[in-house]
mmCIF file of N, CA and C in Angstrom:
data_model
loop_
_atom_site.group_PDB
_atom_site.id
_atom_site.type_symbol
_atom_site.label_atom_id
_atom_site.label_comp_id
_atom_site.label_asym_id
_atom_site.label_seq_id
_atom_site.Cartn_x
_atom_site.Cartn_y
_atom_site.Cartn_z
ATOM 1 N N GLN A 28 366.456 90.623 92.544
ATOM 2 C CA GLN A 28 366.352 90.428 93.982
ATOM 3 C C GLN A 28 364.904 90.630 94.412
ATOM 4 N N VAL A 29 364.395 89.684 95.169
ATOM 5 C CA VAL A 29 362.999 89.770 95.586
ATOM 6 C C VAL A 29 362.838 90.863 96.626
ATOM 7 N N GLN A 30 361.717 91.584 96.531
ATOM 8 C CA GLN A 30 361.383 92.621 97.508
ATOM 9 C C GLN A 30 359.962 92.406 97.991
ATOM 10 N N LEU A 31 359.731 92.690 99.262
ATOM 11 C CA LEU A 31 358.432 92.512 99.874
ATOM 12 C C LEU A 31 358.006 93.830 100.513
ATOM 13 N N GLN A 32 356.712 94.136 100.417
ATOM 14 C CA GLN A 32 356.195 95.384 100.967
ATOM 15 C C GLN A 32 354.853 95.127 101.629
ATOM 16 N N GLU A 33 354.787 95.423 102.927
ATOM 17 C CA GLU A 33 353.536 95.267 103.659
ATOM 18 C C GLU A 33 352.658 96.501 103.475
ATOM 19 N N SER A 34 351.355 96.295 103.527
ATOM 20 C CA SER A 34 350.418 97.419 103.483
ATOM 21 C C SER A 34 349.169 97.044 104.261
ATOM 22 N N GLY A 35 348.527 98.068 104.802
ATOM 23 C CA GLY A 35 347.314 97.844 105.569
ATOM 24 C C GLY A 35 347.128 98.943 106.594
ATOM 25 N N PRO A 36 346.014 98.921 107.304
ATOM 26 C CA PRO A 36 345.729 99.970 108.281
ATOM 27 C C PRO A 36 346.671 99.900 109.477
ATOM 28 N N GLY A 37 347.025 101.057 109.986
ATOM 29 C CA GLY A 37 347.898 101.113 111.144
ATOM 30 C C GLY A 37 347.145 101.048 112.464
ATOM 31 N N LEU A 38 345.842 101.218 112.416
ATOM 32 C CA LEU A 38 345.034 101.220 113.629
ATOM 33 C C LEU A 38 343.818 100.330 113.418
ATOM 34 N N VAL A 39 343.607 99.422 114.345
ATOM 35 C CA VAL A 39 342.478 98.500 114.296
ATOM 36 C C VAL A 39 341.793 98.520 115.657
ATOM 37 N N GLU A 40 340.476 98.517 115.642
ATOM 38 C CA GLU A 40 339.727 98.526 116.894
ATOM 39 C C GLU A 40 339.653 97.114 117.480
ATOM 40 N N PRO A 41 339.624 97.022 118.795
ATOM 41 C CA PRO A 41 339.488 95.713 119.434
ATOM 42 C C PRO A 41 338.258 94.968 118.922
ATOM 43 N N SER A 42 338.386 93.668 118.815
ATOM 44 C CA SER A 42 337.383 92.708 118.340
ATOM 45 C C SER A 42 337.249 92.699 116.817
ATOM 46 N N GLN A 43 337.899 93.621 116.133
ATOM 47 C CA GLN A 43 337.821 93.646 114.674
ATOM 48 C C GLN A 43 338.858 92.690 114.067
ATOM 49 N N THR A 44 338.855 92.620 112.749
ATOM 50 C CA THR A 44 339.807 91.770 112.026
ATOM 51 C C THR A 44 340.891 92.630 111.399
ATOM 52 N N LEU A 45 342.125 92.277 111.714
ATOM 53 C CA LEU A 45 343.294 92.930 111.130
ATOM 54 C C LEU A 45 343.566 92.280 109.785
ATOM 55 N N SER A 46 343.784 93.101 108.774
ATOM 56 C CA SER A 46 344.074 92.584 107.438
ATOM 57 C C SER A 46 345.274 93.318 106.855
ATOM 58 N N LEU A 47 346.293 92.565 106.501
ATOM 59 C CA LEU A 47 347.509 93.109 105.907
ATOM 60 C C LEU A 47 347.831 92.374 104.614
ATOM 61 N N THR A 48 348.405 93.100 103.682
ATOM 62 C CA THR A 48 348.819 92.517 102.411
ATOM 63 C C THR A 48 350.312 92.692 102.214
ATOM 64 N N CYS A 49 350.941 91.666 101.672
ATOM 65 C CA CYS A 49 352.353 91.722 101.331
ATOM 66 C C CYS A 49 352.480 91.574 99.820
ATOM 67 N N THR A 50 352.962 92.608 99.182
ATOM 68 C CA THR A 50 353.158 92.581 97.738
ATOM 69 C C THR A 50 354.602 92.233 97.427
ATOM 70 N N VAL A 51 354.775 91.257 96.550
ATOM 71 C CA VAL A 51 356.107 90.740 96.235
ATOM 72 C C VAL A 51 356.505 91.178 94.825
ATOM 73 N N SER A 52 357.724 91.657 94.686
ATOM 74 C CA SER A 52 358.264 91.999 93.378
ATOM 75 C C SER A 52 359.619 91.340 93.205
ATOM 76 N N GLY A 53 360.001 91.107 91.965
ATOM 77 C CA GLY A 53 361.286 90.484 91.693
ATOM 78 C C GLY A 53 361.268 88.980 91.807
ATOM 79 N N GLY A 54 360.106 88.402 91.989
ATOM 80 C CA GLY A 54 359.991 86.958 92.090
ATOM 81 C C GLY A 54 358.535 86.571 92.265
ATOM 82 N N SER A 55 358.194 85.355 91.896
ATOM 83 C CA SER A 55 356.809 84.899 91.973
ATOM 84 C C SER A 55 356.547 84.125 93.250
ATOM 85 N N ILE A 56 355.376 84.337 93.834
ATOM 86 C CA ILE A 56 355.011 83.609 95.052
ATOM 87 C C ILE A 56 354.671 82.145 94.761
ATOM 88 N N THR A 57 354.659 81.766 93.493
ATOM 89 C CA THR A 57 354.409 80.369 93.143
ATOM 90 C C THR A 57 355.704 79.613 92.832
ATOM 91 N N THR A 58 356.830 80.270 92.979
ATOM 92 C CA THR A 58 358.116 79.623 92.699
ATOM 93 C C THR A 58 358.444 78.573 93.748
ATOM 94 N N SER A 59 358.724 77.347 93.263
ATOM 95 C CA SER A 59 359.134 76.279 94.176
ATOM 96 C C SER A 59 360.481 76.628 94.813
ATOM 97 N N TYR A 60 360.700 76.325 95.963
ATOM 98 C CA TYR A 60 359.935 75.761 97.050
ATOM 99 C C TYR A 60 359.847 76.787 98.179
ATOM 100 N N TYR A 61 359.510 78.017 97.832
ATOM 101 C CA TYR A 61 359.478 79.066 98.836
ATOM 102 C C TYR A 61 358.157 79.094 99.605
ATOM 103 N N TYR A 62 358.263 79.593 100.831
ATOM 104 C CA TYR A 62 357.109 79.823 101.682
ATOM 105 C C TYR A 62 357.070 81.320 101.985
ATOM 106 N N TRP A 63 355.871 81.835 102.140
ATOM 107 C CA TRP A 63 355.693 83.277 102.339
ATOM 108 C C TRP A 63 355.014 83.481 103.689
ATOM 109 N N SER A 64 355.742 84.139 104.566
ATOM 110 C CA SER A 64 355.394 84.127 105.981
ATOM 111 C C SER A 64 354.978 85.486 106.512
ATOM 112 N N TRP A 65 354.272 85.404 107.626
ATOM 113 C CA TRP A 65 353.979 86.591 108.435
ATOM 114 C C TRP A 65 354.624 86.396 109.803
ATOM 115 N N ILE A 66 355.286 87.438 110.265
ATOM 116 C CA ILE A 66 356.013 87.432 111.520
ATOM 117 C C ILE A 66 355.719 88.752 112.211
ATOM 118 N N ARG A 67 355.571 88.727 113.516
ATOM 119 C CA ARG A 67 355.305 89.976 114.216
ATOM 120 C C ARG A 67 356.218 90.121 115.427
ATOM 121 N N GLN A 68 356.330 91.363 115.886
ATOM 122 C CA GLN A 68 357.133 91.664 117.062
ATOM 123 C C GLN A 68 356.420 92.693 117.915
ATOM 124 N N PRO A 69 355.825 92.245 119.018
ATOM 125 C CA PRO A 69 355.193 93.204 119.936
ATOM 126 C C PRO A 69 356.245 94.093 120.580
ATOM 127 N N PRO A 70 355.850 95.236 121.084
ATOM 128 C CA PRO A 70 356.811 96.148 121.727
ATOM 129 C C PRO A 70 357.547 95.460 122.869
ATOM 130 N N GLY A 71 358.852 95.526 122.848
ATOM 131 C CA GLY A 71 359.658 94.972 123.918
ATOM 132 C C GLY A 71 359.756 93.461 123.945
ATOM 133 N N LYS A 72 359.255 92.793 122.902
ATOM 134 C CA LYS A 72 359.271 91.334 122.878
ATOM 135 C C LYS A 72 359.985 90.822 121.630
ATOM 136 N N GLY A 73 360.136 89.529 121.554
ATOM 137 C CA GLY A 73 360.832 88.918 120.432
ATOM 138 C C GLY A 73 359.929 88.689 119.235
ATOM 139 N N LEU A 74 360.527 88.154 118.188
ATOM 140 C CA LEU A 74 359.791 87.848 116.970
ATOM 141 C C LEU A 74 358.908 86.623 117.166
ATOM 142 N N GLU A 75 357.731 86.692 116.570
ATOM 143 C CA GLU A 75 356.786 85.572 116.632
ATOM 144 C C GLU A 75 356.349 85.204 115.223
ATOM 145 N N TRP A 76 356.636 83.987 114.814
ATOM 146 C CA TRP A 76 356.171 83.496 113.516
ATOM 147 C C TRP A 76 354.685 83.196 113.626
ATOM 148 N N MET A 77 353.902 83.751 112.701
ATOM 149 C CA MET A 77 352.453 83.590 112.758
ATOM 150 C C MET A 77 351.944 82.498 111.819
ATOM 151 N N GLY A 78 352.539 82.409 110.657
ATOM 152 C CA GLY A 78 352.087 81.429 109.692
ATOM 153 C C GLY A 78 352.684 81.700 108.330
ATOM 154 N N ALA A 79 352.381 80.808 107.385
ATOM 155 C CA ALA A 79 352.942 80.936 106.048
ATOM 156 C C ALA A 79 352.030 80.295 105.022
ATOM 157 N N ILE A 80 352.187 80.751 103.791
ATOM 158 C CA ILE A 80 351.532 80.104 102.662
ATOM 159 C C ILE A 80 352.627 79.666 101.706
ATOM 160 N N ALA A 81 352.539 78.444 101.276
ATOM 161 C CA ALA A 81 353.599 77.868 100.453
ATOM 162 C C ALA A 81 353.399 78.170 98.971
ATOM 163 N N TYR A 82 354.417 77.852 98.185
ATOM 164 C CA TYR A 82 354.404 78.057 96.748
ATOM 165 C C TYR A 82 353.211 77.360 96.083
ATOM 166 N N ASP A 83 352.756 76.255 96.688
ATOM 167 C CA ASP A 83 351.645 75.487 96.121
ATOM 168 C C ASP A 83 350.297 75.865 96.734
ATOM 169 N N GLY A 84 350.279 76.877 97.590
ATOM 170 C CA GLY A 84 349.038 77.358 98.182
ATOM 171 C C GLY A 84 348.692 76.731 99.519
ATOM 172 N N SER A 85 349.435 75.749 99.966
ATOM 173 C CA SER A 85 349.151 75.156 101.275
ATOM 174 C C SER A 85 349.537 76.141 102.378
ATOM 175 N N THR A 86 348.824 76.045 103.481
ATOM 176 C CA THR A 86 349.028 77.009 104.562
ATOM 177 C C THR A 86 349.462 76.327 105.858
ATOM 178 N N TYR A 87 350.177 77.070 106.658
ATOM 179 C CA TYR A 87 350.717 76.594 107.921
ATOM 180 C C TYR A 87 350.541 77.714 108.943
ATOM 181 N N TYR A 88 350.128 77.349 110.153
ATOM 182 C CA TYR A 88 349.870 78.367 111.167
ATOM 183 C C TYR A 88 350.518 78.005 112.488
ATOM 184 N N SER A 89 350.856 79.055 113.234
ATOM 185 C CA SER A 89 351.308 78.852 114.601
ATOM 186 C C SER A 89 350.150 78.290 115.413
ATOM 187 N N PRO A 90 350.388 77.243 116.192
ATOM 188 C CA PRO A 90 349.294 76.666 116.990
ATOM 189 C C PRO A 90 348.613 77.686 117.899
ATOM 190 N N SER A 91 349.388 78.622 118.414
ATOM 191 C CA SER A 91 348.818 79.586 119.359
ATOM 192 C C SER A 91 347.916 80.613 118.676
ATOM 193 N N LEU A 92 348.027 80.763 117.375
ATOM 194 C CA LEU A 92 347.234 81.760 116.643
ATOM 195 C C LEU A 92 346.303 81.142 115.612
ATOM 196 N N LYS A 93 346.364 79.831 115.468
ATOM 197 C CA LYS A 93 345.664 79.159 114.374
ATOM 198 C C LYS A 93 344.171 79.466 114.326
ATOM 199 N N SER A 94 343.553 79.564 115.492
ATOM 200 C CA SER A 94 342.100 79.758 115.527
ATOM 201 C C SER A 94 341.690 81.145 115.035
ATOM 202 N N ARG A 95 342.647 82.092 114.996
ATOM 203 C CA ARG A 95 342.298 83.462 114.611
ATOM 204 C C ARG A 95 342.964 83.912 113.320
ATOM 205 N N THR A 96 343.784 83.059 112.717
ATOM 206 C CA THR A 96 344.623 83.483 111.594
ATOM 207 C C THR A 96 344.217 82.815 110.290
ATOM 208 N N SER A 97 344.257 83.608 109.234
ATOM 209 C CA SER A 97 344.047 83.075 107.892
ATOM 210 C C SER A 97 345.012 83.775 106.942
ATOM 211 N N ILE A 98 345.706 82.975 106.149
ATOM 212 C CA ILE A 98 346.619 83.514 105.141
ATOM 213 C C ILE A 98 346.159 83.030 103.776
ATOM 214 N N SER A 99 346.035 83.964 102.854
ATOM 215 C CA SER A 99 345.604 83.636 101.497
ATOM 216 C C SER A 99 346.504 84.355 100.496
ATOM 217 N N ARG A 100 346.279 84.091 99.218
ATOM 218 C CA ARG A 100 347.117 84.723 98.208
ATOM 219 C C ARG A 100 346.319 85.037 96.962
ATOM 220 N N ASP A 101 346.829 85.964 96.176
ATOM 221 C CA ASP A 101 346.288 86.281 94.853
ATOM 222 C C ASP A 101 347.472 86.194 93.894
ATOM 223 N N THR A 102 347.552 85.115 93.175
ATOM 224 C CA THR A 102 348.711 84.900 92.300
ATOM 225 C C THR A 102 348.727 85.884 91.131
ATOM 226 N N SER A 103 347.554 86.376 90.743
ATOM 227 C CA SER A 103 347.517 87.335 89.628
ATOM 228 C C SER A 103 348.141 88.674 90.029
ATOM 229 N N LYS A 104 348.086 88.971 91.327
ATOM 230 C CA LYS A 104 348.668 90.215 91.837
ATOM 231 C C LYS A 104 349.996 89.982 92.539
ATOM 232 N N ASN A 105 350.367 88.720 92.638
ATOM 233 C CA ASN A 105 351.609 88.339 93.300
ATOM 234 C C ASN A 105 351.687 88.916 94.716
ATOM 235 N N HIS A 106 350.609 88.734 95.462
ATOM 236 C CA HIS A 106 350.617 89.153 96.848
ATOM 237 C C HIS A 106 349.913 88.120 97.722
ATOM 238 N N PHE A 107 350.200 88.202 99.015
ATOM 239 C CA PHE A 107 349.533 87.332 99.974
ATOM 240 C C PHE A 107 349.067 88.173 101.146
ATOM 241 N N THR A 108 348.034 87.658 101.815
ATOM 242 C CA THR A 108 347.309 88.458 102.786
ATOM 243 C C THR A 108 347.188 87.736 104.115
ATOM 244 N N LEU A 109 347.293 88.508 105.187
ATOM 245 C CA LEU A 109 347.089 88.014 106.545
ATOM 246 C C LEU A 109 345.789 88.579 107.084
ATOM 247 N N GLN A 110 344.983 87.724 107.665
ATOM 248 C CA GLN A 110 343.821 88.171 108.410
ATOM 249 C C GLN A 110 343.906 87.595 109.817
ATOM 250 N N LEU A 111 343.789 88.474 110.813
ATOM 251 C CA LEU A 111 343.825 88.067 112.212
ATOM 252 C C LEU A 111 342.544 88.583 112.858
ATOM 253 N N SER A 112 341.705 87.686 113.297
ATOM 254 C CA SER A 112 340.390 88.069 113.795
ATOM 255 C C SER A 112 340.402 88.314 115.302
ATOM 256 N N SER A 113 339.348 88.965 115.766
ATOM 257 C CA SER A 113 339.130 89.187 117.203
ATOM 258 C C SER A 113 340.364 89.763 117.889
ATOM 259 N N VAL A 114 340.897 90.820 117.323
ATOM 260 C CA VAL A 114 342.149 91.365 117.859
ATOM 261 C C VAL A 114 341.922 92.040 119.204
ATOM 262 N N THR A 115 342.978 92.050 120.008
ATOM 263 C CA THR A 115 343.010 92.734 121.295
ATOM 264 C C THR A 115 344.250 93.622 121.315
ATOM 265 N N PRO A 116 344.383 94.475 122.328
ATOM 266 C CA PRO A 116 345.597 95.298 122.412
ATOM 267 C C PRO A 116 346.886 94.462 122.434
ATOM 268 N N GLU A 117 346.802 93.210 122.847
ATOM 269 C CA GLU A 117 347.991 92.339 122.833
ATOM 270 C C GLU A 117 348.463 92.009 121.424
ATOM 271 N N ASP A 118 347.643 92.285 120.440
ATOM 272 C CA ASP A 118 348.047 92.069 119.041
ATOM 273 C C ASP A 118 348.768 93.281 118.457
ATOM 274 N N THR A 119 348.928 94.324 119.252
ATOM 275 C CA THR A 119 349.704 95.478 118.818
ATOM 276 C C THR A 119 351.155 95.052 118.598
ATOM 277 N N ALA A 120 351.663 95.325 117.406
ATOM 278 C CA ALA A 120 353.005 94.855 117.068
ATOM 279 C C ALA A 120 353.457 95.454 115.744
ATOM 280 N N MET A 121 354.734 95.268 115.468
ATOM 281 C CA MET A 121 355.247 95.495 114.117
ATOM 282 C C MET A 121 355.054 94.184 113.364
ATOM 283 N N TYR A 122 354.416 94.262 112.221
ATOM 284 C CA TYR A 122 354.140 93.081 111.424
ATOM 285 C C TYR A 122 355.029 93.068 110.184
ATOM 286 N N TYR A 123 355.660 91.913 109.971
ATOM 287 C CA TYR A 123 356.552 91.744 108.838
ATOM 288 C C TYR A 123 356.096 90.592 107.953
ATOM 289 N N CYS A 124 356.332 90.720 106.657
ATOM 290 C CA CYS A 124 356.226 89.562 105.780
ATOM 291 C C CYS A 124 357.641 89.187 105.345
ATOM 292 N N ALA A 125 357.809 87.917 105.053
ATOM 293 C CA ALA A 125 359.146 87.432 104.735
ATOM 294 C C ALA A 125 359.064 86.213 103.822
ATOM 295 N N ARG A 126 360.125 86.003 103.073
ATOM 296 C CA ARG A 126 360.237 84.781 102.264
ATOM 297 C C ARG A 126 361.024 83.761 103.065
ATOM 298 N N GLU A 127 360.471 82.578 103.123
ATOM 299 C CA GLU A 127 361.000 81.519 103.969
ATOM 300 C C GLU A 127 361.443 80.347 103.103
ATOM 301 N N GLU A 128 362.587 79.781 103.459
ATOM 302 C CA GLU A 128 363.062 78.572 102.794
ATOM 303 C C GLU A 128 363.194 77.485 103.840
ATOM 304 N N ARG A 129 362.824 76.279 103.475
ATOM 305 C CA ARG A 129 362.925 75.132 104.376
ATOM 306 C C ARG A 129 363.613 73.996 103.631
ATOM 307 N N GLY A 130 364.345 73.220 104.356
ATOM 308 C CA GLY A 130 364.963 72.078 103.711
ATOM 309 C C GLY A 130 365.967 71.395 104.602
ATOM 310 N N TYR A 131 366.746 70.545 103.988
ATOM 311 C CA TYR A 131 367.763 69.798 104.705
ATOM 312 C C TYR A 131 369.124 70.119 104.098
ATOM 313 N N TYR A 132 370.086 70.289 104.977
ATOM 314 C CA TYR A 132 371.466 70.475 104.547
ATOM 315 C C TYR A 132 372.346 69.600 105.415
ATOM 316 N N SER A 133 373.044 68.692 104.784
ATOM 317 C CA SER A 133 373.890 67.738 105.522
ATOM 318 C C SER A 133 373.111 67.043 106.631
ATOM 319 N N GLY A 134 371.866 66.692 106.307
ATOM 320 C CA GLY A 134 371.059 65.945 107.254
ATOM 321 C C GLY A 134 370.391 66.791 108.321
ATOM 322 N N THR A 135 370.605 68.090 108.286
ATOM 323 C CA THR A 135 370.020 68.971 109.291
ATOM 324 C C THR A 135 368.916 69.807 108.671
ATOM 325 N N TYR A 136 367.770 69.812 109.331
ATOM 326 C CA TYR A 136 366.649 70.599 108.851
ATOM 327 C C TYR A 136 366.888 72.064 109.168
ATOM 328 N N PHE A 137 366.602 72.922 108.199
ATOM 329 C CA PHE A 137 366.786 74.354 108.434
ATOM 330 C C PHE A 137 365.572 75.127 107.954
ATOM 331 N N VAL A 138 365.419 76.309 108.546
ATOM 332 C CA VAL A 138 364.434 77.290 108.109
ATOM 333 C C VAL A 138 365.177 78.620 108.004
ATOM 334 N N LEU A 139 365.065 79.238 106.858
ATOM 335 C CA LEU A 139 365.812 80.470 106.609
ATOM 336 C C LEU A 139 364.859 81.555 106.126
ATOM 337 N N PHE A 140 364.887 82.696 106.801
ATOM 338 C CA PHE A 140 364.101 83.853 106.355
ATOM 339 C C PHE A 140 365.051 84.781 105.611
ATOM 340 N N GLY A 141 365.071 84.648 104.295
ATOM 341 C CA GLY A 141 366.101 85.326 103.516
ATOM 342 C C GLY A 141 365.761 86.733 103.082
ATOM 343 N N SER A 142 364.475 87.032 102.939
ATOM 344 C CA SER A 142 364.067 88.363 102.493
ATOM 345 C C SER A 142 362.906 88.827 103.345
ATOM 346 N N TRP A 143 362.950 90.091 103.725
ATOM 347 C CA TRP A 143 361.933 90.660 104.610
ATOM 348 C C TRP A 143 361.380 91.954 104.024
ATOM 349 N N GLY A 144 360.126 92.238 104.379
ATOM 350 C CA GLY A 144 359.599 93.561 104.147
ATOM 351 C C GLY A 144 360.108 94.501 105.228
ATOM 352 N N GLN A 145 359.830 95.777 105.078
ATOM 353 C CA GLN A 145 360.310 96.762 106.051
ATOM 354 C C GLN A 145 359.487 96.756 107.324
ATOM 355 N N GLY A 146 358.319 96.137 107.286
ATOM 356 C CA GLY A 146 357.458 96.072 108.453
ATOM 357 C C GLY A 146 356.429 97.192 108.473
ATOM 358 N N THR A 147 355.327 96.896 109.124
ATOM 359 C CA THR A 147 354.281 97.902 109.287
ATOM 360 C C THR A 147 353.740 97.826 110.715
ATOM 361 N N GLN A 148 353.622 98.969 111.344
ATOM 362 C CA GLN A 148 353.137 99.025 112.730
ATOM 363 C C GLN A 148 351.618 98.934 112.745
ATOM 364 N N VAL A 149 351.109 98.038 113.566
ATOM 365 C CA VAL A 149 349.666 97.931 113.768
ATOM 366 C C VAL A 149 349.375 98.124 115.251
ATOM 367 N N THR A 150 348.496 99.037 115.538
ATOM 368 C CA THR A 150 348.073 99.300 116.909
ATOM 369 C C THR A 150 346.610 98.932 117.054
ATOM 370 N N VAL A 151 346.309 98.172 118.107
ATOM 371 C CA VAL A 151 344.927 97.805 118.385
ATOM 372 C C VAL A 151 344.446 98.667 119.548
ATOM 373 N N SER A 152 343.504 99.541 119.240
ATOM 374 C CA SER A 152 343.026 100.480 120.243
ATOM 375 C C SER A 152 341.702 101.066 119.802
ATOM 376 N N SER A 153 340.897 101.405 120.786
ATOM 377 C CA SER A 153 339.628 102.071 120.473
ATOM 378 C C SER A 153 339.791 103.587 120.528
#
């Protein structure tokens, strides 16, 4: 069973770059056709998909965060990393990594987040 674990600083100063790593065990991040995603939840708000890196290394970003977000991977360490630049207090949230599946079933496109990390709290404050 695949397991995901987020790691990174819990406190980031405004205007700095937030960097989080998700380490995956029990499965390879290069396995077809999985996508490896970052999702966040600000206090009192819903989940927000930030972006993903696919099994083949291609990346996808939320349009609203694309200018500040970068997702990369290290296949030798079986982990992927989120970088969010120019953070503000509005970026304070619980950050999760997750394994994402996309495809078609009976003609219907689906996206499924089947495995999640436990999440890590990031606070943006001086």
